[in-house]
């Protein structure tokens, strides 16, 4: 016991200071795409594996489709680059159509919803056919480094105990009914959060006959883009939804 106590003193506090301080991001991190205003040739846009780029004199990138592979920056000359901006969550699907300039950050819930969920948010996570990348970055939020519980946010095993659903994956045919049943089991009022390009648009599986996409009967309150999104991007989006940061 004494050895464990001494080791704990040596380790000191390991939980990051975010959001009180800016996060430390890896060197290879790709954040919000920067459009310089230059024309993106159609042949360069065609190289995007998910069709996220609108070519022409007024180019646009759909962050809901973007997998942040960096091919556009490689083949479109100086028209596209990637910043280190991690605040990518959006409140609407249309808000993810990025044409350059300021990106609209996710809005907080209304006052009544913040009163209900602001200090205690329980989420049921559903992997609707995902590859486990988004799932892994969601799970890591429970580790000491991120400590999601310090914000009153927890993942629960039963939808009956949840305030909302967090969906990853492109929603395969085999998972569609399970997803709908899980959402239906959550008591009102409830939230829905789509994490990752697959959950938002189908990602690289978009157009596959084996995927259905997010059911229209599930109204999404928060979109968090990426393939997968960095844990900080996910955490930032959750805190913005609850009005904990602005």
PDB file of C-alpha atoms in Angstrom:
ATOM      1  CA  UNK A   1       0.000   0.000   0.000  1.00  0.00           C
ATOM      2  CA  UNK A   2       2.832   2.389   0.885  1.00  0.00           C
ATOM      3  CA  UNK A   3       4.594   1.640  -2.415  1.00  0.00           C
ATOM      4  CA  UNK A   4       1.395   2.366  -4.346  1.00  0.00           C
ATOM      5  CA  UNK A   5       0.975   5.677  -2.503  1.00  0.00           C
ATOM      6  CA  UNK A   6       4.580   6.697  -3.231  1.00  0.00           C
ATOM      7  CA  UNK A   7       4.177   5.787  -6.905  1.00  0.00           C
ATOM      8  CA  UNK A   8       0.991   7.850  -7.095  1.00  0.00           C
ATOM      9  CA  UNK A   9       2.839  10.873  -5.707  1.00  0.00           C
ATOM     10  CA  UNK A  10       5.545  10.422  -8.326  1.00  0.00           C
ATOM     11  CA  UNK A  11       3.039  10.241 -11.148  1.00  0.00           C
ATOM     12  CA  UNK A  12       1.238  13.391 -10.010  1.00  0.00           C
ATOM     13  CA  UNK A  13      -1.973  14.468 -11.722  1.00  0.00           C
ATOM     14  CA  UNK A  14      -2.421  13.000 -15.184  1.00  0.00           C
ATOM     15  CA  UNK A  15      -5.760  14.526 -16.180  1.00  0.00           C
ATOM     16  CA  UNK A  16      -5.339  17.191 -18.853  1.00  0.00           C
ATOM     17  CA  UNK A  17      -6.281  20.802 -18.133  1.00  0.00           C
ATOM     18  CA  UNK A  18      -8.625  21.097 -21.126  1.00  0.00           C
ATOM     19  CA  UNK A  19     -10.870  23.060 -21.456  1.00  0.00           C
ATOM     20  CA  UNK A  20      -9.230  25.492 -19.017  1.00  0.00           C
ATOM     21  CA  UNK A  21      -6.103  25.328 -21.186  1.00  0.00           C
ATOM     22  CA  UNK A  22      -5.655  24.582 -24.913  1.00  0.00           C
ATOM     23  CA  UNK A  23      -5.117  20.897 -25.676  1.00  0.00           C
ATOM     24  CA  UNK A  24      -1.792  19.415 -26.736  1.00  0.00           C
ATOM     25  CA  UNK A  25      -2.382  17.849 -30.145  1.00  0.00           C
ATOM     26  CA  UNK A  26      -0.133  15.360 -31.980  1.00  0.00           C
ATOM     27  CA  UNK A  27       2.137  16.646 -34.731  1.00  0.00           C
ATOM     28  CA  UNK A  28       0.220  14.759 -37.423  1.00  0.00           C
ATOM     29  CA  UNK A  29      -3.159  16.144 -36.357  1.00  0.00           C
ATOM     30  CA  UNK A  30      -5.309  17.456 -39.226  1.00  0.00           C
ATOM     31  CA  UNK A  31      -7.981  19.936 -38.244  1.00  0.00           C
ATOM     32  CA  UNK A  32     -10.320  22.280 -40.076  1.00  0.00           C
ATOM     33  CA  UNK A  33      -9.510  22.478 -43.814  1.00  0.00           C
ATOM     34  CA  UNK A  34      -8.393  25.902 -45.006  1.00  0.00           C
ATOM     35  CA  UNK A  35      -9.614  27.030 -48.430  1.00  0.00           C
ATOM     36  CA  UNK A  36      -7.495  29.793 -49.889  1.00  0.00           C
ATOM     37  CA  UNK A  37     -10.076  30.821 -52.471  1.00  0.00           C
ATOM     38  CA  UNK A  38      -8.194  29.308 -55.386  1.00  0.00           C
ATOM     39  CA  UNK A  39     -10.045  27.144 -57.837  1.00  0.00           C
ATOM     40  CA  UNK A  40      -9.992  23.394 -57.231  1.00  0.00           C
ATOM     41  CA  UNK A  41      -9.830  21.502 -60.533  1.00  0.00           C
ATOM     42  CA  UNK A  42     -12.476  18.849 -61.094  1.00  0.00           C
ATOM     43  CA  UNK A  43      -9.791  16.181 -61.543  1.00  0.00           C
ATOM     44  CA  UNK A  44      -8.385  16.996 -58.110  1.00  0.00           C
ATOM     45  CA  UNK A  45     -11.818  16.933 -56.472  1.00  0.00           C
ATOM     46  CA  UNK A  46     -12.462  13.542 -58.083  1.00  0.00           C
ATOM     47  CA  UNK A  47      -9.582  12.098 -56.070  1.00  0.00           C
ATOM     48  CA  UNK A  48     -11.531  12.582 -52.818  1.00  0.00           C
ATOM     49  CA  UNK A  49     -12.540   9.054 -51.717  1.00  0.00           C
ATOM     50  CA  UNK A  50     -15.873  10.235 -50.276  1.00  0.00           C
ATOM     51  CA  UNK A  51     -16.848  12.963 -52.745  1.00  0.00           C
ATOM     52  CA  UNK A  52     -16.546  15.639 -50.054  1.00  0.00           C
ATOM     53  CA  UNK A  53     -15.148  18.329 -52.352  1.00  0.00           C
ATOM     54  CA  UNK A  54     -17.119  20.648 -54.596  1.00  0.00           C
ATOM     55  CA  UNK A  55     -14.774  21.815 -57.323  1.00  0.00           C
ATOM     56  CA  UNK A  56     -14.738  25.093 -59.189  1.00  0.00           C
ATOM     57  CA  UNK A  57     -13.970  28.726 -58.557  1.00  0.00           C
ATOM     58  CA  UNK A  58     -15.920  28.638 -55.285  1.00  0.00           C
ATOM     59  CA  UNK A  59     -14.849  25.320 -53.766  1.00  0.00           C
ATOM     60  CA  UNK A  60     -16.517  23.749 -50.776  1.00  0.00           C
ATOM     61  CA  UNK A  61     -15.692  20.837 -48.474  1.00  0.00           C
ATOM     62  CA  UNK A  62     -18.404  18.809 -46.785  1.00  0.00           C
ATOM     63  CA  UNK A  63     -16.913  18.047 -43.371  1.00  0.00           C
ATOM     64  CA  UNK A  64     -19.628  15.461 -42.847  1.00  0.00           C
ATOM     65  CA  UNK A  65     -18.106  13.446 -45.678  1.00  0.00           C
ATOM     66  CA  UNK A  66     -14.446  14.400 -45.210  1.00  0.00           C
ATOM     67  CA  UNK A  67     -12.210  11.677 -43.749  1.00  0.00           C
ATOM     68  CA  UNK A  68      -9.257  14.088 -43.362  1.00  0.00           C
ATOM     69  CA  UNK A  69      -6.998  11.888 -45.475  1.00  0.00           C
ATOM     70  CA  UNK A  70      -5.158  14.910 -46.852  1.00  0.00           C
ATOM     71  CA  UNK A  71      -5.322  13.894 -50.513  1.00  0.00           C
ATOM     72  CA  UNK A  72      -6.935  17.201 -51.475  1.00  0.00           C
ATOM     73  CA  UNK A  73      -4.052  19.162 -49.989  1.00  0.00           C
ATOM     74  CA  UNK A  74      -1.636  16.918 -51.847  1.00  0.00           C
ATOM     75  CA  UNK A  75      -3.220  17.191 -55.304  1.00  0.00           C
ATOM     76  CA  UNK A  76      -5.019  20.545 -55.302  1.00  0.00           C
ATOM     77  CA  UNK A  77      -1.911  22.678 -55.035  1.00  0.00           C
ATOM     78  CA  UNK A  78      -2.286  25.604 -52.656  1.00  0.00           C
ATOM     79  CA  UNK A  79      -6.085  25.571 -52.783  1.00  0.00           C
ATOM     80  CA  UNK A  80      -6.453  23.389 -49.671  1.00  0.00           C
ATOM     81  CA  UNK A  81      -4.466  22.940 -46.496  1.00  0.00           C
ATOM     82  CA  UNK A  82      -5.278  21.631 -43.029  1.00  0.00           C
ATOM     83  CA  UNK A  83      -5.145  23.735 -39.897  1.00  0.00           C
ATOM     84  CA  UNK A  84      -4.840  22.527 -36.316  1.00  0.00           C
ATOM     85  CA  UNK A  85      -8.344  23.740 -35.444  1.00  0.00           C
ATOM     86  CA  UNK A  86      -9.952  20.932 -33.445  1.00  0.00           C
ATOM     87  CA  UNK A  87     -13.331  22.597 -32.802  1.00  0.00           C
ATOM     88  CA  UNK A  88     -15.263  20.882 -35.577  1.00  0.00           C
ATOM     89  CA  UNK A  89     -18.581  19.843 -34.030  1.00  0.00           C
ATOM     90  CA  UNK A  90     -21.669  21.329 -35.682  1.00  0.00           C
ATOM     91  CA  UNK A  91     -25.310  21.696 -34.693  1.00  0.00           C
ATOM     92  CA  UNK A  92     -26.717  21.204 -38.192  1.00  0.00           C
ATOM     93  CA  UNK A  93     -25.818  19.116 -41.205  1.00  0.00           C
ATOM     94  CA  UNK A  94     -25.836  22.207 -43.419  1.00  0.00           C
ATOM     95  CA  UNK A  95     -23.375  23.888 -41.079  1.00  0.00           C
ATOM     96  CA  UNK A  96     -20.734  21.362 -42.090  1.00  0.00           C
ATOM     97  CA  UNK A  97     -20.565  22.624 -45.671  1.00  0.00           C
ATOM     98  CA  UNK A  98     -17.350  24.590 -45.330  1.00  0.00           C
ATOM     99  CA  UNK A  99     -16.477  27.142 -47.983  1.00  0.00           C
ATOM    100  CA  UNK A 100     -13.681  28.859 -46.079  1.00  0.00           C
ATOM    101  CA  UNK A 101     -13.785  31.622 -43.528  1.00  0.00           C
ATOM    102  CA  UNK A 102     -15.094  31.130 -40.025  1.00  0.00           C
ATOM    103  CA  UNK A 103     -16.548  27.745 -39.203  1.00  0.00           C
ATOM    104  CA  UNK A 104     -19.757  27.876 -37.129  1.00  0.00           C
ATOM    105  CA  UNK A 105     -19.135  26.182 -33.794  1.00  0.00           C
ATOM    106  CA  UNK A 106     -21.787  23.915 -32.317  1.00  0.00           C
ATOM    107  CA  UNK A 107     -24.519  25.743 -30.423  1.00  0.00           C
ATOM    108  CA  UNK A 108     -25.581  24.934 -26.911  1.00  0.00           C
ATOM    109  CA  UNK A 109     -28.936  23.338 -26.178  1.00  0.00           C
ATOM    110  CA  UNK A 110     -31.774  25.617 -25.183  1.00  0.00           C
ATOM    111  CA  UNK A 111     -32.087  26.756 -21.593  1.00  0.00           C
ATOM    112  CA  UNK A 112     -34.543  24.048 -20.528  1.00  0.00           C
ATOM    113  CA  UNK A 113     -32.451  21.273 -22.067  1.00  0.00           C
ATOM    114  CA  UNK A 114     -29.322  22.597 -20.366  1.00  0.00           C
ATOM    115  CA  UNK A 115     -31.194  22.596 -17.071  1.00  0.00           C
ATOM    116  CA  UNK A 116     -32.029  18.926 -17.573  1.00  0.00           C
ATOM    117  CA  UNK A 117     -28.770  17.639 -19.048  1.00  0.00           C
ATOM    118  CA  UNK A 118     -26.170  20.287 -18.177  1.00  0.00           C
ATOM    119  CA  UNK A 119     -24.750  18.680 -15.039  1.00  0.00           C
ATOM    120  CA  UNK A 120     -25.571  15.012 -15.614  1.00  0.00           C
ATOM    121  CA  UNK A 121     -25.631  13.524 -19.105  1.00  0.00           C
ATOM    122  CA  UNK A 122     -25.858   9.746 -19.541  1.00  0.00           C
ATOM    123  CA  UNK A 123     -25.278   8.404 -23.059  1.00  0.00           C
ATOM    124  CA  UNK A 124     -25.802   5.001 -24.630  1.00  0.00           C
ATOM    125  CA  UNK A 125     -23.197   4.419 -27.321  1.00  0.00           C
ATOM    126  CA  UNK A 126     -24.217   2.326 -30.338  1.00  0.00           C
ATOM    127  CA  UNK A 127     -21.682   1.045 -32.845  1.00  0.00           C
ATOM    128  CA  UNK A 128     -23.893   0.720 -35.902  1.00  0.00           C
ATOM    129  CA  UNK A 129     -21.450  -1.251 -38.036  1.00  0.00           C
ATOM    130  CA  UNK A 130     -18.363   0.865 -37.382  1.00  0.00           C
ATOM    131  CA  UNK A 131     -14.734  -0.207 -37.864  1.00  0.00           C
ATOM    132  CA  UNK A 132     -14.006   0.490 -34.154  1.00  0.00           C
ATOM    133  CA  UNK A 133     -11.873   3.607 -34.773  1.00  0.00           C
ATOM    134  CA  UNK A 134     -14.536   6.095 -33.667  1.00  0.00           C
ATOM    135  CA  UNK A 135     -15.542   3.705 -30.915  1.00  0.00           C
ATOM    136  CA  UNK A 136     -11.963   3.634 -29.621  1.00  0.00           C
ATOM    137  CA  UNK A 137     -11.696   7.430 -29.532  1.00  0.00           C
ATOM    138  CA  UNK A 138     -15.022   7.638 -27.696  1.00  0.00           C
ATOM    139  CA  UNK A 139     -13.911   5.025 -25.179  1.00  0.00           C
ATOM    140  CA  UNK A 140     -10.615   6.783 -24.471  1.00  0.00           C
ATOM    141  CA  UNK A 141     -12.572   9.712 -23.009  1.00  0.00           C
ATOM    142  CA  UNK A 142     -13.093   7.558 -19.942  1.00  0.00           C
ATOM    143  CA  UNK A 143      -9.374   7.261 -19.212  1.00  0.00           C
ATOM    144  CA  UNK A 144      -7.459   9.293 -16.645  1.00  0.00           C
ATOM    145  CA  UNK A 145      -6.089  11.678 -19.262  1.00  0.00           C
ATOM    146  CA  UNK A 146      -9.536  12.907 -20.339  1.00  0.00           C
ATOM    147  CA  UNK A 147     -11.736  11.906 -17.366  1.00  0.00           C
ATOM    148  CA  UNK A 148     -15.089  12.524 -19.022  1.00  0.00           C
ATOM    149  CA  UNK A 149     -16.854  11.889 -15.707  1.00  0.00           C
ATOM    150  CA  UNK A 150     -15.529  15.143 -14.223  1.00  0.00           C
ATOM    151  CA  UNK A 151     -18.004  16.942 -16.494  1.00  0.00           C
ATOM    152  CA  UNK A 152     -20.921  14.794 -15.379  1.00  0.00           C
ATOM    153  CA  UNK A 153     -20.960  12.863 -18.676  1.00  0.00           C
ATOM    154  CA  UNK A 154     -21.043   9.078 -18.545  1.00  0.00           C
ATOM    155  CA  UNK A 155     -21.755   6.145 -20.844  1.00  0.00           C
ATOM    156  CA  UNK A 156     -24.310   3.663 -19.565  1.00  0.00           C
ATOM    157  CA  UNK A 157     -25.139   0.067 -20.479  1.00  0.00           C
ATOM    158  CA  UNK A 158     -28.905   0.407 -20.749  1.00  0.00           C
ATOM    159  CA  UNK A 159     -30.865   2.873 -22.906  1.00  0.00           C
ATOM    160  CA  UNK A 160     -33.419   2.974 -20.068  1.00  0.00           C
ATOM    161  CA  UNK A 161     -30.792   4.750 -17.975  1.00  0.00           C
ATOM    162  CA  UNK A 162     -29.673   7.092 -20.773  1.00  0.00           C
ATOM    163  CA  UNK A 163     -30.459  10.683 -21.705  1.00  0.00           C
ATOM    164  CA  UNK A 164     -29.367  10.225 -25.277  1.00  0.00           C
ATOM    165  CA  UNK A 165     -27.700   8.074 -27.877  1.00  0.00           C
ATOM    166  CA  UNK A 166     -24.230   8.440 -29.405  1.00  0.00           C
ATOM    167  CA  UNK A 167     -23.966   6.704 -32.766  1.00  0.00           C
ATOM    168  CA  UNK A 168     -20.843   5.582 -34.615  1.00  0.00           C
ATOM    169  CA  UNK A 169     -20.641   3.641 -37.861  1.00  0.00           C
ATOM    170  CA  UNK A 170     -22.548   3.868 -41.169  1.00  0.00           C
ATOM    171  CA  UNK A 171     -25.680   2.082 -39.826  1.00  0.00           C
ATOM    172  CA  UNK A 172     -25.678  -1.249 -41.609  1.00  0.00           C
ATOM    173  CA  UNK A 173     -28.874  -3.088 -42.488  1.00  0.00           C
ATOM    174  CA  UNK A 174     -28.173  -5.547 -39.678  1.00  0.00           C
ATOM    175  CA  UNK A 175     -27.906  -2.725 -37.120  1.00  0.00           C
ATOM    176  CA  UNK A 176     -30.744  -0.477 -38.253  1.00  0.00           C
ATOM    177  CA  UNK A 177     -33.494  -2.086 -36.177  1.00  0.00           C
ATOM    178  CA  UNK A 178     -31.226  -2.355 -33.125  1.00  0.00           C
ATOM    179  CA  UNK A 179     -30.406   1.342 -33.389  1.00  0.00           C
ATOM    180  CA  UNK A 180     -34.069   2.303 -33.715  1.00  0.00           C
ATOM    181  CA  UNK A 181     -35.052   0.077 -30.773  1.00  0.00           C
ATOM    182  CA  UNK A 182     -32.288   1.553 -28.619  1.00  0.00           C
ATOM    183  CA  UNK A 183     -33.333   5.111 -29.404  1.00  0.00           C
ATOM    184  CA  UNK A 184     -36.998   4.277 -28.751  1.00  0.00           C
ATOM    185  CA  UNK A 185     -36.103   2.826 -25.330  1.00  0.00           C
ATOM    186  CA  UNK A 186     -34.543   6.095 -24.123  1.00  0.00           C
ATOM    187  CA  UNK A 187     -37.069   8.160 -22.155  1.00  0.00           C
ATOM    188  CA  UNK A 188     -38.037  11.640 -23.305  1.00  0.00           C
ATOM    189  CA  UNK A 189     -36.557  14.187 -23.532  1.00  0.00           C
ATOM    190  CA  UNK A 190     -33.548  12.693 -25.291  1.00  0.00           C
ATOM    191  CA  UNK A 191     -30.591  13.616 -27.468  1.00  0.00           C
ATOM    192  CA  UNK A 192     -28.890  12.093 -30.495  1.00  0.00           C
ATOM    193  CA  UNK A 193     -25.232  12.572 -31.398  1.00  0.00           C
ATOM    194  CA  UNK A 194     -23.567  11.382 -34.621  1.00  0.00           C
ATOM    195  CA  UNK A 195     -19.816  10.801 -34.313  1.00  0.00           C
ATOM    196  CA  UNK A 196     -17.581  10.276 -37.323  1.00  0.00           C
ATOM    197  CA  UNK A 197     -18.018  10.541 -41.075  1.00  0.00           C
ATOM    198  CA  UNK A 198     -19.734   7.152 -41.254  1.00  0.00           C
ATOM    199  CA  UNK A 199     -22.515   8.088 -38.854  1.00  0.00           C
ATOM    200  CA  UNK A 200     -22.961  11.494 -40.468  1.00  0.00           C
ATOM    201  CA  UNK A 201     -22.873  10.635 -44.168  1.00  0.00           C
ATOM    202  CA  UNK A 202     -21.875   7.006 -44.595  1.00  0.00           C
ATOM    203  CA  UNK A 203     -18.215   7.939 -45.018  1.00  0.00           C
ATOM    204  CA  UNK A 204     -16.308   5.572 -47.275  1.00  0.00           C
ATOM    205  CA  UNK A 205     -19.308   3.216 -47.170  1.00  0.00           C
ATOM    206  CA  UNK A 206     -21.707   5.797 -48.588  1.00  0.00           C
ATOM    207  CA  UNK A 207     -23.779   4.292 -51.401  1.00  0.00           C
ATOM    208  CA  UNK A 208     -23.195   0.719 -50.292  1.00  0.00           C
ATOM    209  CA  UNK A 209     -26.362  -1.424 -50.519  1.00  0.00           C
ATOM    210  CA  UNK A 210     -25.495  -2.835 -47.109  1.00  0.00           C
ATOM    211  CA  UNK A 211     -25.757   0.517 -45.299  1.00  0.00           C
ATOM    212  CA  UNK A 212     -28.833   2.591 -44.514  1.00  0.00           C
ATOM    213  CA  UNK A 213     -27.458   5.763 -42.950  1.00  0.00           C
ATOM    214  CA  UNK A 214     -28.847   7.504 -39.899  1.00  0.00           C
ATOM    215  CA  UNK A 215     -32.630   6.996 -39.805  1.00  0.00           C
ATOM    216  CA  UNK A 216     -34.611  10.166 -40.468  1.00  0.00           C
ATOM    217  CA  UNK A 217     -36.737   9.369 -37.414  1.00  0.00           C
ATOM    218  CA  UNK A 218     -33.722  10.101 -35.189  1.00  0.00           C
ATOM    219  CA  UNK A 219     -33.205  13.886 -35.041  1.00  0.00           C
ATOM    220  CA  UNK A 220     -29.504  14.590 -34.571  1.00  0.00           C
ATOM    221  CA  UNK A 221     -28.576  17.311 -32.062  1.00  0.00           C
ATOM    222  CA  UNK A 222     -24.809  17.239 -32.598  1.00  0.00           C
ATOM    223  CA  UNK A 223     -22.539  16.221 -35.477  1.00  0.00           C
ATOM    224  CA  UNK A 224     -18.870  15.487 -34.770  1.00  0.00           C
ATOM    225  CA  UNK A 225     -16.867  14.976 -37.993  1.00  0.00           C
ATOM    226  CA  UNK A 226     -13.681  12.994 -38.499  1.00  0.00           C
ATOM    227  CA  UNK A 227     -12.412   9.541 -39.419  1.00  0.00           C
ATOM    228  CA  UNK A 228     -12.116   9.101 -36.549  1.00  0.00           C
ATOM    229  CA  UNK A 229     -12.579  12.387 -34.693  1.00  0.00           C
ATOM    230  CA  UNK A 230      -9.827  13.142 -32.204  1.00  0.00           C
ATOM    231  CA  UNK A 231     -11.004  12.618 -28.599  1.00  0.00           C
ATOM    232  CA  UNK A 232     -10.528  16.334 -27.965  1.00  0.00           C
ATOM    233  CA  UNK A 233     -12.872  17.128 -30.874  1.00  0.00           C
ATOM    234  CA  UNK A 234     -15.485  14.810 -29.379  1.00  0.00           C
ATOM    235  CA  UNK A 235     -15.083  16.251 -25.892  1.00  0.00           C
ATOM    236  CA  UNK A 236     -15.204  19.819 -27.199  1.00  0.00           C
ATOM    237  CA  UNK A 237     -18.440  19.066 -29.039  1.00  0.00           C
ATOM    238  CA  UNK A 238     -20.098  17.506 -26.002  1.00  0.00           C
ATOM    239  CA  UNK A 239     -19.153  20.431 -23.783  1.00  0.00           C
ATOM    240  CA  UNK A 240     -20.415  22.958 -26.330  1.00  0.00           C
ATOM    241  CA  UNK A 241     -23.698  21.101 -26.580  1.00  0.00           C
ATOM    242  CA  UNK A 242     -24.140  21.443 -22.830  1.00  0.00           C
ATOM    243  CA  UNK A 243     -23.090  25.084 -22.795  1.00  0.00           C
ATOM    244  CA  UNK A 244     -20.029  24.314 -20.684  1.00  0.00           C
ATOM    245  CA  UNK A 245     -17.723  26.119 -23.117  1.00  0.00           C
ATOM    246  CA  UNK A 246     -18.395  28.693 -25.839  1.00  0.00           C
TER     247      UNK A 246
END
